[in-house]
C-alpha atoms as an extended CHARMM CRD file, in Angstrom:
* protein
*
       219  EXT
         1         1  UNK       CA             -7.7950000000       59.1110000000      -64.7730000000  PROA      1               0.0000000000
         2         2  UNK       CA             -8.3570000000       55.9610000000      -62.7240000000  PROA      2               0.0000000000
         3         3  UNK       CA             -6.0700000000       53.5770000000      -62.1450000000  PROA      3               0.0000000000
         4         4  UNK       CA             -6.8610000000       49.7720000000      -63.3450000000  PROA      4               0.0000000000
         5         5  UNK       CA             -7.9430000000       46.9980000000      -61.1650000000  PROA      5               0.0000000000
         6         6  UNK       CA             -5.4410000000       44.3640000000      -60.4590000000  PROA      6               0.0000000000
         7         7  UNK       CA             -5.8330000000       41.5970000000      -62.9330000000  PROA      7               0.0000000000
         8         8  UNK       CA             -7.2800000000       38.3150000000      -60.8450000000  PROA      8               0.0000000000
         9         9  UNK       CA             -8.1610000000       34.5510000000      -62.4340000000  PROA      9               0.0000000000
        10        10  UNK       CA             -6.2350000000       32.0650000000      -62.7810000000  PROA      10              0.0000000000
        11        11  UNK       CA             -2.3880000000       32.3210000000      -63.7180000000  PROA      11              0.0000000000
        12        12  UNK       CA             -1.5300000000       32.5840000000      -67.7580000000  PROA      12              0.0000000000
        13        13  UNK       CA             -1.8550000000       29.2380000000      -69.1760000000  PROA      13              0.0000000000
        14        14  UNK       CA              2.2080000000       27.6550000000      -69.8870000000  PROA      14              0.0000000000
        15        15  UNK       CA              2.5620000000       24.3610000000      -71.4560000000  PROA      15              0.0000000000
        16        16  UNK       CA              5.3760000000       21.9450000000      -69.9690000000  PROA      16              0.0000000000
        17        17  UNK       CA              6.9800000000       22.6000000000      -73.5500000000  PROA      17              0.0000000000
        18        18  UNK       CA              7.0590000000       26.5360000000      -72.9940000000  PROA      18              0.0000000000
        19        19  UNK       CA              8.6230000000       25.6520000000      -69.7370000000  PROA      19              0.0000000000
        20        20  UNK       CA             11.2440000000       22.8820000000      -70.8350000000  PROA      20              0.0000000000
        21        21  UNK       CA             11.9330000000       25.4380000000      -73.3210000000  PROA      21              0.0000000000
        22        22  UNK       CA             12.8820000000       28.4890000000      -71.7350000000  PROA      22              0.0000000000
        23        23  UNK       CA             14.8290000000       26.3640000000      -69.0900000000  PROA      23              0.0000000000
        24        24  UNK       CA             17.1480000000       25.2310000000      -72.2680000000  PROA      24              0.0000000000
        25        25  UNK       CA             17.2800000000       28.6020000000      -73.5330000000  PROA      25              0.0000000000
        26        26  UNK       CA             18.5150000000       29.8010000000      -70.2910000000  PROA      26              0.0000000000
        27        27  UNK       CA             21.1450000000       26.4850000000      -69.6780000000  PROA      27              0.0000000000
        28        28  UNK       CA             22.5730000000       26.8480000000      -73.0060000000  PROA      28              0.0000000000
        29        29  UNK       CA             23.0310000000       30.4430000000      -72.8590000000  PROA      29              0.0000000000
        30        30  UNK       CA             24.6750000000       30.7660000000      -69.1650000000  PROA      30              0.0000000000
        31        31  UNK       CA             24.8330000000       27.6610000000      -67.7710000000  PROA      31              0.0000000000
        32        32  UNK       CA             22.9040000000       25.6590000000      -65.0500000000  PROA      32              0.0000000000
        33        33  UNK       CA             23.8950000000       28.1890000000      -62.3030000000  PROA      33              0.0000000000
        34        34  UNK       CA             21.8600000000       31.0970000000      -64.0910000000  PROA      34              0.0000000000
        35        35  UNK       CA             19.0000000000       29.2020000000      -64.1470000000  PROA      35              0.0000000000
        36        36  UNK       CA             16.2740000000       30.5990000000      -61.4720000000  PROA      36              0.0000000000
        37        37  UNK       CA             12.2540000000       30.5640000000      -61.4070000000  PROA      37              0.0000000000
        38        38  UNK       CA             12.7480000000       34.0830000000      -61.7940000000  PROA      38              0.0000000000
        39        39  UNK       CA             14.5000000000       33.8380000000      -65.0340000000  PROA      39              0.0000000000
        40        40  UNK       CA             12.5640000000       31.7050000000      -66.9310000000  PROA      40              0.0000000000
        41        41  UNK       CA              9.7450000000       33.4540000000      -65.7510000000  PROA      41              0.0000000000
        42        42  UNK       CA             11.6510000000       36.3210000000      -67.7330000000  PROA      42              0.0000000000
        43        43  UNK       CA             12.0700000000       34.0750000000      -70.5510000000  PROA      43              0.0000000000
        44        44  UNK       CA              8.2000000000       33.2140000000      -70.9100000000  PROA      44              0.0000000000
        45        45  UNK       CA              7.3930000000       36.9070000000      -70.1300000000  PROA      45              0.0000000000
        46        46  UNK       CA              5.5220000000       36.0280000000      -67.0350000000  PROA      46              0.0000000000
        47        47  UNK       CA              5.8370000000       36.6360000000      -63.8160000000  PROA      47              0.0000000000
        48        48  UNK       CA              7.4640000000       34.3360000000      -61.1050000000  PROA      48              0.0000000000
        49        49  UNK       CA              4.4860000000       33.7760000000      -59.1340000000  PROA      49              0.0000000000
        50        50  UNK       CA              2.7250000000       33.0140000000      -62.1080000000  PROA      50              0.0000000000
        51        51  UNK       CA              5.0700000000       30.6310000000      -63.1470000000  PROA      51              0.0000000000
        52        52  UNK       CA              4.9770000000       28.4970000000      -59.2320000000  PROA      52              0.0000000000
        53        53  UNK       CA              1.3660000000       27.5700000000      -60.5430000000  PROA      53              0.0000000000
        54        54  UNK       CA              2.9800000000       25.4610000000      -63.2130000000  PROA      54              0.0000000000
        55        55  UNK       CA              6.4660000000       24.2460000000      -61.5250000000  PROA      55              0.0000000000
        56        56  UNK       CA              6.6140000000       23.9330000000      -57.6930000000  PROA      56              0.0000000000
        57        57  UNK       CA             10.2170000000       25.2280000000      -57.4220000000  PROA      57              0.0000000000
        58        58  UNK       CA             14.5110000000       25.2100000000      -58.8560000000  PROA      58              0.0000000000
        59        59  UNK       CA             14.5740000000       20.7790000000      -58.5410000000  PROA      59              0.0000000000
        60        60  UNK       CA             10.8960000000       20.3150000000      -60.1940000000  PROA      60              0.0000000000
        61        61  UNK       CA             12.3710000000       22.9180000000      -63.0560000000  PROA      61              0.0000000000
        62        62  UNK       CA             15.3310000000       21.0760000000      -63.3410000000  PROA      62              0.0000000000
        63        63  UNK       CA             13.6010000000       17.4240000000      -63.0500000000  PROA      63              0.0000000000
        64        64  UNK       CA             11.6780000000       18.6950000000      -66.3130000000  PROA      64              0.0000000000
        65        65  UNK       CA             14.5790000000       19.3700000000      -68.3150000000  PROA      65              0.0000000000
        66        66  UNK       CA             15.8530000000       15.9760000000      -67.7050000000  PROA      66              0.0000000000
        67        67  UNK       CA             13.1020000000       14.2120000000      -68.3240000000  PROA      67              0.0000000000
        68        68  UNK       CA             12.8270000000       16.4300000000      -71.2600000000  PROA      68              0.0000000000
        69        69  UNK       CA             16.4000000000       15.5800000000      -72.7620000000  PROA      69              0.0000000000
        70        70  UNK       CA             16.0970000000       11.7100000000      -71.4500000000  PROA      70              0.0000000000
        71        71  UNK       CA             12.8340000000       11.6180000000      -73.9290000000  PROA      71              0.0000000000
        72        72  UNK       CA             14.6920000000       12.2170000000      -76.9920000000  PROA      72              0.0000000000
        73        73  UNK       CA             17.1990000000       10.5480000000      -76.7610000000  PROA      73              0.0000000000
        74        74  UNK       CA             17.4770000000        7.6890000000      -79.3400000000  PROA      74              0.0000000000
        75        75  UNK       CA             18.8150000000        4.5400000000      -76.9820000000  PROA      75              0.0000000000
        76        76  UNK       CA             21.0860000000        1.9640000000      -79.2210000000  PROA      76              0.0000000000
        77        77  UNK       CA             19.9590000000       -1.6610000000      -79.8580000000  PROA      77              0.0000000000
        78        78  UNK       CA             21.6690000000       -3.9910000000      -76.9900000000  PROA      78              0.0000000000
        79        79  UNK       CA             23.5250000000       -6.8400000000      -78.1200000000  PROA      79              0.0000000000
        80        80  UNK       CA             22.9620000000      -10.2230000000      -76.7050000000  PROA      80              0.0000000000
        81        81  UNK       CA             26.3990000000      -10.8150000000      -75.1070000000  PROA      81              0.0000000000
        82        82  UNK       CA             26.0180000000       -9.3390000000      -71.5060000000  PROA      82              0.0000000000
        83        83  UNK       CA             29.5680000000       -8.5190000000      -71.6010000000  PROA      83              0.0000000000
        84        84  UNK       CA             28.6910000000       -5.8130000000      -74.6990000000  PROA      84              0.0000000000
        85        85  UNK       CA             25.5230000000       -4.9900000000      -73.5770000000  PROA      85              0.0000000000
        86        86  UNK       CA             26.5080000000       -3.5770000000      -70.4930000000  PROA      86              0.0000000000
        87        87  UNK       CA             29.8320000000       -1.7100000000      -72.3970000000  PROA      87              0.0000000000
        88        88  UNK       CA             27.1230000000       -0.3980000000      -75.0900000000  PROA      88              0.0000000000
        89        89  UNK       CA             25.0400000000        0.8920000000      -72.3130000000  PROA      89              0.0000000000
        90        90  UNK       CA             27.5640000000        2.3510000000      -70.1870000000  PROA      90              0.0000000000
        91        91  UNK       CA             28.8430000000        3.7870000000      -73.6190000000  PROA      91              0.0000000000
        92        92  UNK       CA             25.1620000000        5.1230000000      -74.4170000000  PROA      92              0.0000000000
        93        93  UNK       CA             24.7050000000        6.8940000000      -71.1180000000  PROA      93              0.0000000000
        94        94  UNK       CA             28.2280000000        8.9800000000      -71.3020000000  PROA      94              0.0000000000
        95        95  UNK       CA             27.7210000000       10.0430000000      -74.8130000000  PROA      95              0.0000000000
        96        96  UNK       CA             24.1170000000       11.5040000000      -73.8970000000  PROA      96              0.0000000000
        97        97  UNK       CA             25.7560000000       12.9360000000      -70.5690000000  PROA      97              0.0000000000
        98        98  UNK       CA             29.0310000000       14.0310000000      -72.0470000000  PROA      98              0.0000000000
        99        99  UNK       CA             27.2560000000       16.5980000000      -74.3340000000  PROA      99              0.0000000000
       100       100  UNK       CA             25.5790000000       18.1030000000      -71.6510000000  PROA      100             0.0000000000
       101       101  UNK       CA             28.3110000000       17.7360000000      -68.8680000000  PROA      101             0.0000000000
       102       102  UNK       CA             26.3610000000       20.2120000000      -66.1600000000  PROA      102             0.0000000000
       103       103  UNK       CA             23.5730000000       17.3740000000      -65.9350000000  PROA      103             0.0000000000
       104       104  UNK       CA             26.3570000000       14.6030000000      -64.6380000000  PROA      104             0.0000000000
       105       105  UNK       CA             26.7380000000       17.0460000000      -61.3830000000  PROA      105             0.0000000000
       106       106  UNK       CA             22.5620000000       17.3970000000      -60.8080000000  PROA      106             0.0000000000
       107       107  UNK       CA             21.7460000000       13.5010000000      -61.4760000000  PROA      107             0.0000000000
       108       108  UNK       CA             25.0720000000       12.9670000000      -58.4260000000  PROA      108             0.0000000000
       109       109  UNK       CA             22.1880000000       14.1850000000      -56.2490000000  PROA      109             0.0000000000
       110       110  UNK       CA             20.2590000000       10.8170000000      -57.2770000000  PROA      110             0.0000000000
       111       111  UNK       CA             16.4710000000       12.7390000000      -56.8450000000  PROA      111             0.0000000000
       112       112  UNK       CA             16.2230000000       14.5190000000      -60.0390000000  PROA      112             0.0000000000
       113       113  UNK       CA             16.5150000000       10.9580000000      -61.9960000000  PROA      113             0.0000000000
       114       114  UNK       CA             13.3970000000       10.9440000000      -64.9560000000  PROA      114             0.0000000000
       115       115  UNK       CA             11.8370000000        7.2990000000      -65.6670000000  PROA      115             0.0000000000
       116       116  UNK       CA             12.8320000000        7.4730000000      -69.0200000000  PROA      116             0.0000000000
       117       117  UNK       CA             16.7290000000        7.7140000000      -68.1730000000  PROA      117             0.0000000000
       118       118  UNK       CA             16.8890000000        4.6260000000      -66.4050000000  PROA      118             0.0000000000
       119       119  UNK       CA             17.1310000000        2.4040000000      -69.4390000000  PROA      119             0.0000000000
       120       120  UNK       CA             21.2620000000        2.7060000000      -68.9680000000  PROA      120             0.0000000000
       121       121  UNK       CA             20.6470000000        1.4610000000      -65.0050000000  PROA      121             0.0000000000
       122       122  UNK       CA             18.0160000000       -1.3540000000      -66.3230000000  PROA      122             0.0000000000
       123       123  UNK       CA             20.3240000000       -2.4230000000      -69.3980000000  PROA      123             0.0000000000
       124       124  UNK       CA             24.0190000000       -2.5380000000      -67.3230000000  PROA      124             0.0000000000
       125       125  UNK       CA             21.8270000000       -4.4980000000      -64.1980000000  PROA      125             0.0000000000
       126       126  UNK       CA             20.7340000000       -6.7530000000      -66.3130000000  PROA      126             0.0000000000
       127       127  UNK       CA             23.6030000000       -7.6700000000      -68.1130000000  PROA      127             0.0000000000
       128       128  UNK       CA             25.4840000000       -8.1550000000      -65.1120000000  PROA      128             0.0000000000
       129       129  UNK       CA             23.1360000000      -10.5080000000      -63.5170000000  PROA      129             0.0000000000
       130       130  UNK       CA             23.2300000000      -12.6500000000      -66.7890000000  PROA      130             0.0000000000
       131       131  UNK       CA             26.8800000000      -12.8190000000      -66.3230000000  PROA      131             0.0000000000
       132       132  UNK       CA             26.3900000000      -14.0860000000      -62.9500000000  PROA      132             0.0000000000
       133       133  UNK       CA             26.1450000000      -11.3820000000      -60.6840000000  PROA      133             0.0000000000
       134       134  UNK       CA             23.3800000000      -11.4000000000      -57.6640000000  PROA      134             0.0000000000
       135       135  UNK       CA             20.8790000000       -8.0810000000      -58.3830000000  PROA      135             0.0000000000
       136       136  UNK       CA             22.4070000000       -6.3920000000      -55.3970000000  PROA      136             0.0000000000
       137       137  UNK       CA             25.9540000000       -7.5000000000      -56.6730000000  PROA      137             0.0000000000
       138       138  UNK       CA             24.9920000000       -6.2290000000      -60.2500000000  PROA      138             0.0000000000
       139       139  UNK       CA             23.4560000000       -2.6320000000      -58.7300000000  PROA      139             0.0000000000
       140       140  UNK       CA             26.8730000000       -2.5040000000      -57.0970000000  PROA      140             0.0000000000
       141       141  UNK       CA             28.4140000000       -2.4300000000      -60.1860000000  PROA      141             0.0000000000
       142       142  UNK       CA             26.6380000000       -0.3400000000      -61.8240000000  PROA      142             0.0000000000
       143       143  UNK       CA             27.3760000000        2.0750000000      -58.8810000000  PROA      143             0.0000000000
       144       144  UNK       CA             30.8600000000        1.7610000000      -59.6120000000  PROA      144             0.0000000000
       145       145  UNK       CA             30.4900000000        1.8280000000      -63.4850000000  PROA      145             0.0000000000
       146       146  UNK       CA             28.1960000000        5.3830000000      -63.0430000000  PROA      146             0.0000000000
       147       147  UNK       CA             31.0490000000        6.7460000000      -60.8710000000  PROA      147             0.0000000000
       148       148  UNK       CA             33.9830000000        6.7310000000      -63.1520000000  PROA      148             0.0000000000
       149       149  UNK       CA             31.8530000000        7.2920000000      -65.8470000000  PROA      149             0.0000000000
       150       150  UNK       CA             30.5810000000       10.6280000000      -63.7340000000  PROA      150             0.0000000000
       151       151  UNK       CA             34.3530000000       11.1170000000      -63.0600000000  PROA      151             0.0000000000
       152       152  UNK       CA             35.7250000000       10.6740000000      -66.8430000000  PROA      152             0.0000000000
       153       153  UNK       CA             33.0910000000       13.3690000000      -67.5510000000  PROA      153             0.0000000000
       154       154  UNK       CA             33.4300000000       16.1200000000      -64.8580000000  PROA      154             0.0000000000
       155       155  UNK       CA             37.6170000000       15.7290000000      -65.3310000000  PROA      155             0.0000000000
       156       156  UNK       CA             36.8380000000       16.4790000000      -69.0180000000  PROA      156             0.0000000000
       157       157  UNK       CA             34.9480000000       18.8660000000      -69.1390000000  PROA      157             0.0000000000
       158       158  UNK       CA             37.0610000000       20.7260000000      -66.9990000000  PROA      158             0.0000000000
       159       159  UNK       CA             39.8800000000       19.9930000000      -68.8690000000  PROA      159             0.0000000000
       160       160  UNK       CA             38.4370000000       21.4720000000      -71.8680000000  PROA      160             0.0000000000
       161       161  UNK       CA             36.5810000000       24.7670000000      -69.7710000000  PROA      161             0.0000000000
       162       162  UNK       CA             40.6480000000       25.2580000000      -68.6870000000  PROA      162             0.0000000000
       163       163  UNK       CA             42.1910000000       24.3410000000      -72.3610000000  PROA      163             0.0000000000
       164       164  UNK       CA             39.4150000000       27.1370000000      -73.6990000000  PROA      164             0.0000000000
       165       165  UNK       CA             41.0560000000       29.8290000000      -71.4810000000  PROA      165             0.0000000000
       166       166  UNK       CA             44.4080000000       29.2780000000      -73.1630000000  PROA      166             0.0000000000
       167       167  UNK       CA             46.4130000000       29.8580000000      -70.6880000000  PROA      167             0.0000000000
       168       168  UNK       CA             49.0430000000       27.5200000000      -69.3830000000  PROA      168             0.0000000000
       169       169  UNK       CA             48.3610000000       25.5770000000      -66.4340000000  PROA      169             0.0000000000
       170       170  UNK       CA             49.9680000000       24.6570000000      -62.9140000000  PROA      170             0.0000000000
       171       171  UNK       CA             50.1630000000       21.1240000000      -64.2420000000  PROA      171             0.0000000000
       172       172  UNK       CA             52.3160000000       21.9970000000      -67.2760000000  PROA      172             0.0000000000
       173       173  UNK       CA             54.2600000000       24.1460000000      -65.1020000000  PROA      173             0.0000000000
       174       174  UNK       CA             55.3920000000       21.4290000000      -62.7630000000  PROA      174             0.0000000000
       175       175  UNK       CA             56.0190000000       18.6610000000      -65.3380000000  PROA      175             0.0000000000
       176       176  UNK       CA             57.9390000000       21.0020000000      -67.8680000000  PROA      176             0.0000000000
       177       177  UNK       CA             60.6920000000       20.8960000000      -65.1100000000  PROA      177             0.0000000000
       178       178  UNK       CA             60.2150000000       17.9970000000      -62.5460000000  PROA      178             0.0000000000
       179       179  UNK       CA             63.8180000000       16.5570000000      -61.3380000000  PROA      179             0.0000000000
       180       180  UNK       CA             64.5710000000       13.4670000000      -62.7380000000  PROA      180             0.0000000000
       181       181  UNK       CA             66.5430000000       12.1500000000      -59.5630000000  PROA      181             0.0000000000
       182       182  UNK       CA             63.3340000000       12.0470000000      -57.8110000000  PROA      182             0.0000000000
       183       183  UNK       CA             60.7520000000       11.3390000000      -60.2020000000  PROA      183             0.0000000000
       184       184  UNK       CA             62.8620000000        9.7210000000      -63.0830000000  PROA      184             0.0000000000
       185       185  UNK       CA             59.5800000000        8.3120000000      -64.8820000000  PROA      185             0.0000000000
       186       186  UNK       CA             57.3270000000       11.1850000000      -64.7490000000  PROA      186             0.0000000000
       187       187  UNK       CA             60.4740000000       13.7060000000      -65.6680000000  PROA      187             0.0000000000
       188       188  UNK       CA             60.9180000000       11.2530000000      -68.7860000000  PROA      188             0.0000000000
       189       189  UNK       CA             57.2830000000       12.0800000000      -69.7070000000  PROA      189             0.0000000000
       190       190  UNK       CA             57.6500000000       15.5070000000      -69.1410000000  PROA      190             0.0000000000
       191       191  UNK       CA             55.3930000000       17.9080000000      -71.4380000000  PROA      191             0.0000000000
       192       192  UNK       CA             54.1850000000       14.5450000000      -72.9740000000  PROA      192             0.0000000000
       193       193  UNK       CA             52.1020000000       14.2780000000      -69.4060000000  PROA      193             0.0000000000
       194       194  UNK       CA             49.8710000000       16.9280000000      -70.4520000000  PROA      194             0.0000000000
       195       195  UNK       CA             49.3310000000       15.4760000000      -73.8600000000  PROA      195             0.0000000000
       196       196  UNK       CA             48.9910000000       11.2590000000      -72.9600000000  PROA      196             0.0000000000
       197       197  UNK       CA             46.3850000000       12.5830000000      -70.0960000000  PROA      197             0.0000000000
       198       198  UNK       CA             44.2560000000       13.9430000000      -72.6920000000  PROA      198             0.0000000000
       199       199  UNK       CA             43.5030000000       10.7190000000      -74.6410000000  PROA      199             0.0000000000
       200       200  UNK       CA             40.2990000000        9.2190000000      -74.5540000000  PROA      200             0.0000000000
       201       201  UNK       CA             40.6790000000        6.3720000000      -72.4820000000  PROA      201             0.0000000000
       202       202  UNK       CA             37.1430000000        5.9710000000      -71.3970000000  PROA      202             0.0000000000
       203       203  UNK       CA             36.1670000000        2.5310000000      -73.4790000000  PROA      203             0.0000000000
       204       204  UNK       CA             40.0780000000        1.1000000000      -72.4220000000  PROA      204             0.0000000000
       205       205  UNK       CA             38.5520000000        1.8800000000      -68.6080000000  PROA      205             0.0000000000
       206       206  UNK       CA             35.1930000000        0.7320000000      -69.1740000000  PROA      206             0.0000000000
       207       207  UNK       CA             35.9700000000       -2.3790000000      -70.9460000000  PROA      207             0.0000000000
       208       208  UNK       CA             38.8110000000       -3.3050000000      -67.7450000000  PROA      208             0.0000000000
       209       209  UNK       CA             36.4210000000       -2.0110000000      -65.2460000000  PROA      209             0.0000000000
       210       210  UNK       CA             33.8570000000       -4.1620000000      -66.4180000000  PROA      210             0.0000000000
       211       211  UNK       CA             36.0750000000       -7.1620000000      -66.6160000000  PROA      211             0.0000000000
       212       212  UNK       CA             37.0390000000       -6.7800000000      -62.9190000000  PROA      212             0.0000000000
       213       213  UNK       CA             33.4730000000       -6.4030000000      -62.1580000000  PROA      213             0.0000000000
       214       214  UNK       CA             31.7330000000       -9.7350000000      -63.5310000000  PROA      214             0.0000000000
       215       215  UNK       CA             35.0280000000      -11.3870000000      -65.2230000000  PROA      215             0.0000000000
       216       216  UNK       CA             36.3620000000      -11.4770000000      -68.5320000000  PROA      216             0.0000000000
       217       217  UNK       CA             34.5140000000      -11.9280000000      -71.6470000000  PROA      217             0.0000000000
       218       218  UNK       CA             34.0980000000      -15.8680000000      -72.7520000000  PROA      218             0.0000000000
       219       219  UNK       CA             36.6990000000      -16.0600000000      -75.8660000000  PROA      219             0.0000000000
């Protein structure tokens, strides 16, 4: 019995949606750190090689996904006050992000940013500029506005990955028994500390941060 020749031609034909695909199937199942050329190559039953044809390496792969997710998203109307439309697209860009928290730590990297997700940059630039702002001024801002935004979202989703593990933490620990000679208001909080840091302060923030940024809104 002979053995059979080594298949040659060109690599198995994948679509960008067979691709985009298995990358999500891999993401939602362990996570962005589990997800390798090799193992969505697993996914689409090909093999890795075959798969560099398609997708030149780990960034391309994950560039795809966002561009993928940034394409369906459904982008609220702006309203004509600048004031509101940057708030409503600051607000837009952490509810997209916030359900997919891994993504806020990949776009840091600034590289991996799809066309499609830069409406929030376009619509918070904008509206600063028509509240007076220079364009460098206004990009500044936004800089600021995506960092605590990044930051709500990264706290909070830790938060929650620690709150899942139900166990208690350092932090209720140390406030469940702080001395009140030393720290009198944070001993008057006490346990409370653990339950006011949980509200969802992000709009109070947003709407403060963006009044120290290009001044209050006109009454």
């Amino acid at each position: 019995m002979t053995e059979s020749a080594p298949r040659t031609g060109r690599p198995p034909k994948i679509s960008r949606a067979e691709i985009v695909g298995a990358a999500d199937a891999v993401v939602a199942a362990d996570g962005p750190a589990a997800l390798t050329m090799r193992r969505v190559a697993t996914e689409l039953g090909c093999t890795p090689m075959a798969l560099y044809h398609h997708v030149r390496d780990k960034d391309e792969l994950l560039r795809l996904l966002l561009e993928d997710y940034a394409d369906h998203v459904e982008w609220p109307p702006l309203p004509e006050d600048p004031h509101e439309r940057m708030i409503t697209a600051a607000r837009a860009m952490h509810d997209v992000l916030a359900a997919r928290a891994w993504m806020v730590e990949i776009l840091a990297a600034d590289d991996l940013l799809g066309v499609a997700a830069l409406w929030a940059p376009e619509a918070i630039i904008d509206g600063a500029v028509a509240c007076g702002l220079t364009l460098d001024e206004a990009v500044r801002a936004y800089r600021i506005i995506w960092h605590y935004t990044a930051g709500e979202i990264i706290i909070r989703a830790r938060s929650a990955r620690r709150a899942a593990a139900g166990r208690p933490t350092f932090r209720e620990k140390v406030f469940a028994d702080l001395d009140p000679e030393t720290l009198p208001r944070l001993a008057e909080l006490g346990p409370r500390w653990v339950e006011l840091t949980a509200e969802d302060t992000y709009l109070l923030g947003l709407r403060a941060l963006v009044g120290g940024l290009v001044g209050p809104e006109p009454s």
